[in-house]
């Protein structure tokens, strides 16, 4: 009994207990962030005031402009150079315009790492939710496009929960099993959304995309949402996205795919996003593989002016000298720059971290240790490249004179005509039926 009394902590007033808990937390914060010197009473007092401020109901987190420039945000390499980036994007078009063939092509190239349209691709795991198809139709479509050339990094599902019914949990589960996931395609957005009484509003549409964007941002992946356009025309093709402006407002960008006429074998994709320049891509249909091949790219006229500092760094750090680290002063001396102050140099690098990687494949970090602040550069020797001799597009080679698709002609199982012998209407029906 005596032992029990000794082991039992004495009763302490709630206020005192809370104060001691806060004090311990403050000391822990100081120990973690200022472990190289003993905090003074004034520093302890300032930490306590900061803690109380941040836990006040009226507190709003803010940073000053100098603090903003001190931040170093990691570069986000594109998944497909000049085309696909991390984030949440809408891929929209009218029914049967060829969206499924285009997203299938994207999925295949990312999962295999093969260049697409002469653009380098960063290989990663891909999940394709084909919620309006079945596995038989997927098998037929991918075989038509890529023959027997498969990739173990591409997974399919034809059923999932709705967004409010547990979809995020399912996607989290997939990523937990496949840590190198870089792309998830949901075909279509309509199959996962839920509306109250079939009504749509800006706030509801915005909330749907915001939930998905939070997921893609947390996992640093690309989430591509296949969606439809409305029937009404508009001067701006992005205004034809079905639903309210809340969809595009919350997304990182959109791809709008369209054709001048339904019977055209060419198509256009317009791209607008936060992490890439606006561009227009003209495509042509490969009548043998049914893939969309590149015809022409029209870029936004704006080009960022050259940055001499980044060019000099690229001369210092490259595939032959992949790493460098030192202080800002040491870097200025190394680059023989005398018209920039060390603090200004750090700020310029902080702001241009994304450009330093996208143009020169150089990772940049700016950290502080007990000896002071230092800069580190590392050249990404594993970044994908497209060699001059490398074929950018997969070429289908028929195997064993297969009757479904051959290099000489494509056979329609219903009419038994070669593709070249079909009428325009029969070609259209064959190419676009069910896709």
XYZ file of C-alpha atoms in Angstrom:
435
model
C 0.000 0.000 0.000
C 2.868 2.304 0.883
C 4.543 1.488 -2.425
C 1.385 2.428 -4.319
C 1.304 5.829 -2.625
C 4.901 6.531 -3.580
C 4.282 5.602 -7.194
C 1.174 7.734 -7.529
C 1.790 11.278 -8.736
C 0.390 14.018 -6.473
C -2.616 15.975 -7.689
C -1.647 19.181 -9.496
C -3.989 22.041 -10.439
C -4.932 21.995 -14.132
C -3.497 25.451 -14.797
C -0.106 24.532 -13.373
C -0.018 21.267 -15.340
C -0.843 23.058 -18.591
C 1.788 25.695 -17.896
C 4.441 23.070 -17.247
C 3.424 21.232 -20.446
C 3.705 24.438 -22.473
C 7.073 25.240 -20.903
C 8.402 21.778 -21.765
C 7.194 22.160 -25.343
C 8.853 25.569 -25.641
C 12.128 24.175 -24.346
C 11.871 21.304 -26.822
C 11.363 23.760 -29.683
C 14.371 25.778 -28.604
C 16.461 22.626 -28.228
C 15.589 21.509 -31.750
C 16.102 24.826 -33.510
C 18.849 26.421 -31.449
C 20.821 23.449 -30.257
C 24.190 25.030 -30.896
C 23.990 27.506 -28.004
C 22.231 27.846 -24.670
C 19.046 29.941 -24.880
C 18.874 33.059 -22.760
C 15.903 34.092 -20.623
C 14.942 36.592 -23.318
C 14.961 33.879 -25.995
C 12.848 31.616 -23.820
C 10.385 34.471 -23.286
C 10.182 35.163 -27.065
C 9.597 31.459 -27.780
C 6.815 31.375 -25.207
C 5.186 34.475 -26.712
C 5.394 32.915 -30.178
C 3.784 29.730 -28.899
C 0.898 31.666 -27.328
C 0.463 33.738 -30.475
C 0.305 30.690 -32.747
C -2.270 29.007 -30.513
C -4.564 32.018 -30.331
C -7.926 31.719 -32.193
C -7.132 34.995 -33.989
C -3.735 33.842 -35.239
C -3.063 33.884 -38.992
C 0.208 32.569 -40.329
C 2.041 35.135 -42.453
C 5.549 35.616 -43.798
C 7.257 38.784 -44.982
C 8.616 39.284 -48.482
C 12.255 38.802 -47.349
C 11.213 35.589 -45.581
C 9.439 34.460 -48.755
C 12.630 34.907 -50.760
C 14.565 32.943 -48.152
C 12.388 29.889 -48.817
C 13.770 27.162 -51.091
C 11.002 25.168 -52.754
C 12.143 21.881 -54.330
C 12.166 21.733 -58.120
C 9.389 19.676 -59.709
C 10.782 17.797 -62.695
C 8.214 17.117 -65.432
C 6.945 13.574 -65.896
C 7.004 14.096 -69.672
C 9.241 16.989 -70.667
C 7.236 19.952 -71.881
C 3.940 18.120 -71.529
C 3.016 16.526 -68.180
C 3.844 17.719 -64.665
C 2.950 16.850 -61.076
C -0.407 18.187 -59.951
C -4.080 17.705 -60.767
C -5.082 18.251 -64.389
C -8.287 17.963 -66.381
C -8.097 16.154 -69.726
C -11.279 17.109 -71.545
C -12.860 16.538 -74.924
C -16.127 15.629 -76.552
C -17.254 11.978 -76.561
C -15.421 9.711 -79.050
C -12.832 12.368 -79.933
C -10.022 9.990 -78.990
C -9.336 10.871 -75.341
C -8.973 7.259 -74.233
C -6.383 6.541 -76.918
C -4.449 9.636 -75.836
C -4.515 8.853 -72.112
C -3.618 5.226 -72.885
C -0.583 6.490 -74.784
C 0.436 8.698 -71.854
C 0.026 5.813 -69.404
C 2.103 3.451 -71.540
C 4.989 5.872 -72.085
C 5.229 6.918 -68.436
C 5.085 3.326 -67.181
C 7.675 2.147 -69.720
C 9.887 5.240 -69.656
C 9.962 5.375 -73.445
C 10.219 8.869 -74.976
C 6.979 10.339 -76.273
C 7.026 12.700 -79.273
C 10.789 13.163 -78.824
C 10.206 14.248 -75.214
C 12.100 12.572 -72.386
C 9.927 10.603 -69.941
C 10.622 9.902 -66.267
C 9.621 6.305 -65.703
C 7.189 5.603 -62.878
C 4.318 3.436 -61.729
C 0.939 4.246 -63.317
C -2.596 3.448 -62.155
C -5.270 3.693 -64.853
C -8.862 3.763 -63.564
C -10.864 2.959 -66.702
C -14.244 3.332 -65.019
C -16.272 3.363 -68.261
C -14.599 0.280 -69.752
C -14.065 -3.375 -68.945
C -10.870 -5.424 -69.038
C -11.698 -6.984 -72.406
C -11.966 -3.600 -74.092
C -8.759 -2.432 -72.391
C -6.970 -5.521 -73.634
C -8.185 -4.902 -77.179
C -7.251 -1.193 -77.140
C -3.740 -1.644 -75.720
C -3.045 -4.564 -78.054
C -4.078 -2.464 -81.034
C -1.764 0.310 -79.914
C 1.292 -1.540 -78.599
C 1.040 -5.164 -79.688
C 2.497 -7.622 -77.185
C 4.983 -5.108 -75.768
C 3.894 -4.842 -72.115
C 5.138 -3.034 -69.026
C 4.822 -4.271 -65.443
C 4.570 -0.681 -64.154
C 1.054 -0.142 -65.526
C -1.961 -1.243 -63.474
C -5.667 -1.060 -64.371
C -8.934 -1.011 -62.499
C -12.462 -0.744 -63.893
C -14.207 -0.067 -60.568
C -13.531 2.210 -57.608
C -15.276 3.984 -54.774
C -16.643 7.483 -55.283
C -14.735 10.488 -53.994
C -16.964 10.755 -50.924
C -17.165 6.990 -50.552
C -13.513 6.168 -49.932
C -11.650 6.749 -53.212
C -8.801 8.675 -51.553
C -8.247 5.761 -49.178
C -8.056 3.353 -52.114
C -5.542 5.554 -53.922
C -3.488 5.891 -50.737
C -3.477 2.118 -50.447
C -2.160 1.736 -53.992
C 0.618 4.270 -53.427
C 1.601 2.598 -50.150
C 2.118 -0.629 -52.108
C 3.806 1.096 -55.071
C 6.032 3.867 -53.724
C 7.299 4.904 -57.152
C 3.825 5.864 -58.420
C 4.025 9.013 -60.535
C 0.730 9.078 -62.465
C -2.895 8.170 -61.755
C -5.475 8.509 -64.542
C -9.173 8.607 -63.676
C -11.429 8.033 -66.663
C -13.832 9.672 -66.036
C -14.291 12.366 -63.388
C -18.055 11.933 -63.591
C -17.787 8.326 -62.368
C -16.236 9.351 -59.026
C -18.082 12.563 -58.239
C -21.275 12.788 -56.210
C -23.783 15.594 -56.425
C -26.722 16.474 -54.291
C -29.807 16.054 -56.437
C -27.744 16.261 -59.647
C -27.121 19.959 -59.068
C -23.816 21.632 -59.768
C -22.335 24.767 -58.280
C -18.990 26.551 -58.377
C -18.278 25.724 -54.739
C -19.143 22.053 -55.185
C -17.005 21.696 -58.326
C -14.142 23.557 -56.669
C -14.328 21.311 -53.594
C -14.170 18.144 -55.726
C -10.949 19.196 -57.467
C -9.508 20.668 -54.258
C -9.780 17.277 -52.544
C -8.044 15.550 -55.428
C -5.395 18.264 -55.658
C -4.608 17.911 -51.951
C -4.023 14.215 -52.584
C -1.752 14.738 -55.606
C 0.229 17.470 -53.835
C 0.718 15.337 -50.729
C 2.078 12.444 -52.790
C 3.937 14.527 -55.423
C 2.232 12.771 -58.336
C 0.226 13.722 -61.399
C -3.520 13.093 -61.245
C -5.090 13.231 -64.710
C -8.890 13.507 -64.702
C -10.659 12.658 -67.967
C -13.742 14.817 -68.433
C -16.142 15.954 -71.158
C -16.790 19.252 -72.880
C -20.244 20.778 -73.179
C -22.067 21.105 -76.499
C -22.100 24.907 -76.520
C -19.184 26.509 -78.368
C -17.009 29.248 -76.875
C -14.299 31.614 -78.074
C -11.979 30.147 -75.443
C -11.836 26.351 -75.681
C -11.241 26.097 -71.923
C -14.704 27.611 -71.424
C -16.209 24.507 -73.032
C -15.292 22.313 -70.040
C -18.507 20.758 -68.752
C -19.503 22.117 -65.338
C -18.669 25.388 -63.654
C -15.393 27.320 -63.635
C -14.769 25.802 -60.216
C -13.270 22.719 -61.886
C -10.539 24.591 -63.744
C -10.188 27.145 -60.945
C -9.036 24.507 -58.462
C -6.992 22.411 -60.903
C -3.344 22.987 -61.783
C -4.246 23.080 -65.446
C -6.149 21.451 -68.274
C -5.757 19.716 -71.622
C -8.545 20.369 -74.121
C -8.678 17.933 -77.040
C -10.845 18.657 -80.073
C -11.260 18.094 -83.817
C -12.485 20.448 -86.515
C -14.760 17.741 -87.880
C -15.776 14.407 -86.455
C -14.349 12.575 -89.466
C -10.917 14.225 -89.233
C -7.958 11.940 -88.581
C -6.155 14.869 -86.952
C -6.806 16.488 -83.578
C -5.575 19.390 -81.475
C -4.680 19.543 -77.790
C -4.505 22.936 -76.093
C -2.645 23.053 -72.765
C -2.832 25.659 -70.034
C -1.262 25.144 -66.630
C 0.613 26.650 -63.729
C 3.900 24.830 -64.300
C 4.191 24.940 -68.085
C 3.764 27.484 -70.874
C 0.518 27.560 -72.804
C 0.874 25.543 -75.977
C -1.074 23.948 -78.780
C -0.205 20.452 -80.026
C -1.381 19.269 -83.441
C -1.796 15.490 -83.746
C -2.425 12.983 -86.505
C -3.922 9.526 -86.129
C -1.752 6.517 -86.993
C -4.212 4.367 -88.908
C -2.290 1.166 -88.143
C -1.647 1.461 -84.415
C -4.480 3.959 -83.675
C -1.965 6.013 -81.642
C -1.872 9.796 -81.770
C 1.385 10.893 -83.411
C 2.877 14.372 -83.199
C 2.369 16.684 -86.160
C 3.369 20.104 -84.819
C 3.780 22.057 -81.567
C 2.854 25.723 -81.273
C 4.404 27.273 -78.147
C 3.431 30.351 -76.236
C 5.388 33.287 -77.638
C 6.744 34.261 -74.228
C 10.244 33.015 -73.471
C 12.037 33.703 -70.220
C 15.126 35.881 -70.780
C 18.495 34.172 -70.281
C 19.950 34.190 -66.771
C 23.771 34.547 -66.908
C 24.162 33.337 -63.309
C 22.512 29.998 -64.083
C 24.597 29.594 -67.222
C 27.801 30.055 -65.201
C 26.642 27.531 -62.602
C 25.920 25.062 -65.411
C 29.520 25.529 -66.532
C 30.685 24.654 -63.010
C 28.297 21.768 -62.259
C 27.605 19.242 -64.993
C 27.981 15.568 -65.866
C 31.777 15.879 -65.614
C 31.729 17.684 -62.270
C 28.398 16.580 -60.716
C 28.670 18.176 -57.240
C 29.810 21.395 -55.621
C 29.214 22.904 -52.210
C 30.416 25.930 -50.313
C 29.363 29.347 -49.084
C 27.837 32.047 -51.254
C 31.096 33.992 -51.047
C 33.090 30.970 -52.191
C 30.680 30.452 -55.102
C 31.050 34.072 -56.223
C 34.818 33.715 -56.148
C 34.635 30.434 -58.049
C 32.429 31.950 -60.737
C 34.518 35.155 -60.766
C 31.475 37.343 -60.124
C 32.130 40.617 -58.327
C 28.949 42.608 -58.980
C 26.611 40.502 -56.796
C 26.571 40.382 -53.008
C 26.487 36.954 -51.277
C 23.017 37.559 -49.826
C 21.658 38.611 -53.224
C 23.195 35.509 -54.801
C 21.345 33.245 -52.356
C 18.040 34.991 -53.032
C 18.461 34.699 -56.813
C 19.186 30.995 -56.492
C 16.236 30.432 -54.136
C 13.851 31.968 -56.657
C 15.342 30.157 -59.680
C 15.583 26.671 -58.196
C 12.979 25.290 -60.617
C 14.564 26.862 -63.658
C 18.023 25.655 -62.639
C 16.763 22.095 -62.802
C 14.453 22.338 -65.821
C 17.137 23.931 -68.009
C 20.331 22.396 -66.614
C 19.262 19.371 -64.499
C 20.976 20.760 -61.390
C 19.492 20.215 -57.912
C 20.049 23.129 -55.514
C 19.870 23.261 -51.726
C 20.627 26.079 -49.291
C 21.025 24.988 -45.678
C 22.468 26.165 -42.414
C 24.672 24.186 -40.044
C 26.764 25.105 -36.993
C 29.422 26.618 -39.278
C 26.945 28.856 -41.095
C 24.897 28.706 -44.306
C 26.163 26.757 -47.293
C 25.057 26.094 -50.875
C 25.065 22.689 -52.538
C 24.606 21.790 -56.211
C 24.158 18.283 -57.576
C 23.814 17.380 -61.221
C 21.094 14.803 -61.883
C 23.097 12.190 -63.755
C 19.996 9.971 -64.023
C 17.736 12.453 -65.766
C 16.153 10.938 -68.899
C 17.408 12.067 -72.286
C 16.386 11.366 -75.857
C 19.361 10.456 -78.015
C 19.476 11.440 -81.674
C 19.387 7.802 -82.721
C 16.564 6.791 -80.381
C 13.110 6.197 -81.817
C 10.615 8.321 -79.935
C 7.518 6.354 -80.853
C 6.770 2.675 -80.427
C 6.559 0.912 -83.778
C 4.140 -2.005 -83.826
C 5.475 -5.141 -85.498
C 2.851 -7.810 -86.209
C 3.559 -11.251 -84.779
C 2.702 -14.493 -86.576
C 0.604 -12.669 -89.193
C -2.032 -11.939 -86.600
C -5.426 -11.367 -88.243
C -6.440 -8.592 -85.883
C -3.774 -6.056 -86.860
C -1.039 -6.305 -89.485
C 1.661 -3.960 -90.666
C 0.063 -3.832 -94.139
C -3.565 -3.364 -93.245
C -5.968 -3.211 -90.369
C -8.848 -5.649 -90.539
C -12.389 -4.844 -89.517
C -13.892 -8.016 -88.089
C -17.415 -7.086 -89.206
C -16.852 -6.167 -92.831
C -13.614 -8.120 -93.446
C -12.374 -5.133 -95.479
C -8.884 -3.699 -95.245
C -8.733 -0.222 -93.765
C -7.758 1.283 -97.110
C -10.824 -0.248 -98.782
C -13.294 1.132 -96.235
C -15.501 4.110 -96.911
C -14.941 7.227 -94.803
C -17.930 6.314 -92.654
C -16.611 2.779 -92.098
C -13.137 4.098 -91.213
C -14.655 6.517 -88.721
C -16.766 3.796 -87.142
C -13.796 1.446 -86.853
C -11.343 3.974 -85.425
C -13.577 5.547 -82.837
C -16.214 2.987 -81.845
C -16.297 2.576 -78.078
C -13.366 4.905 -77.487
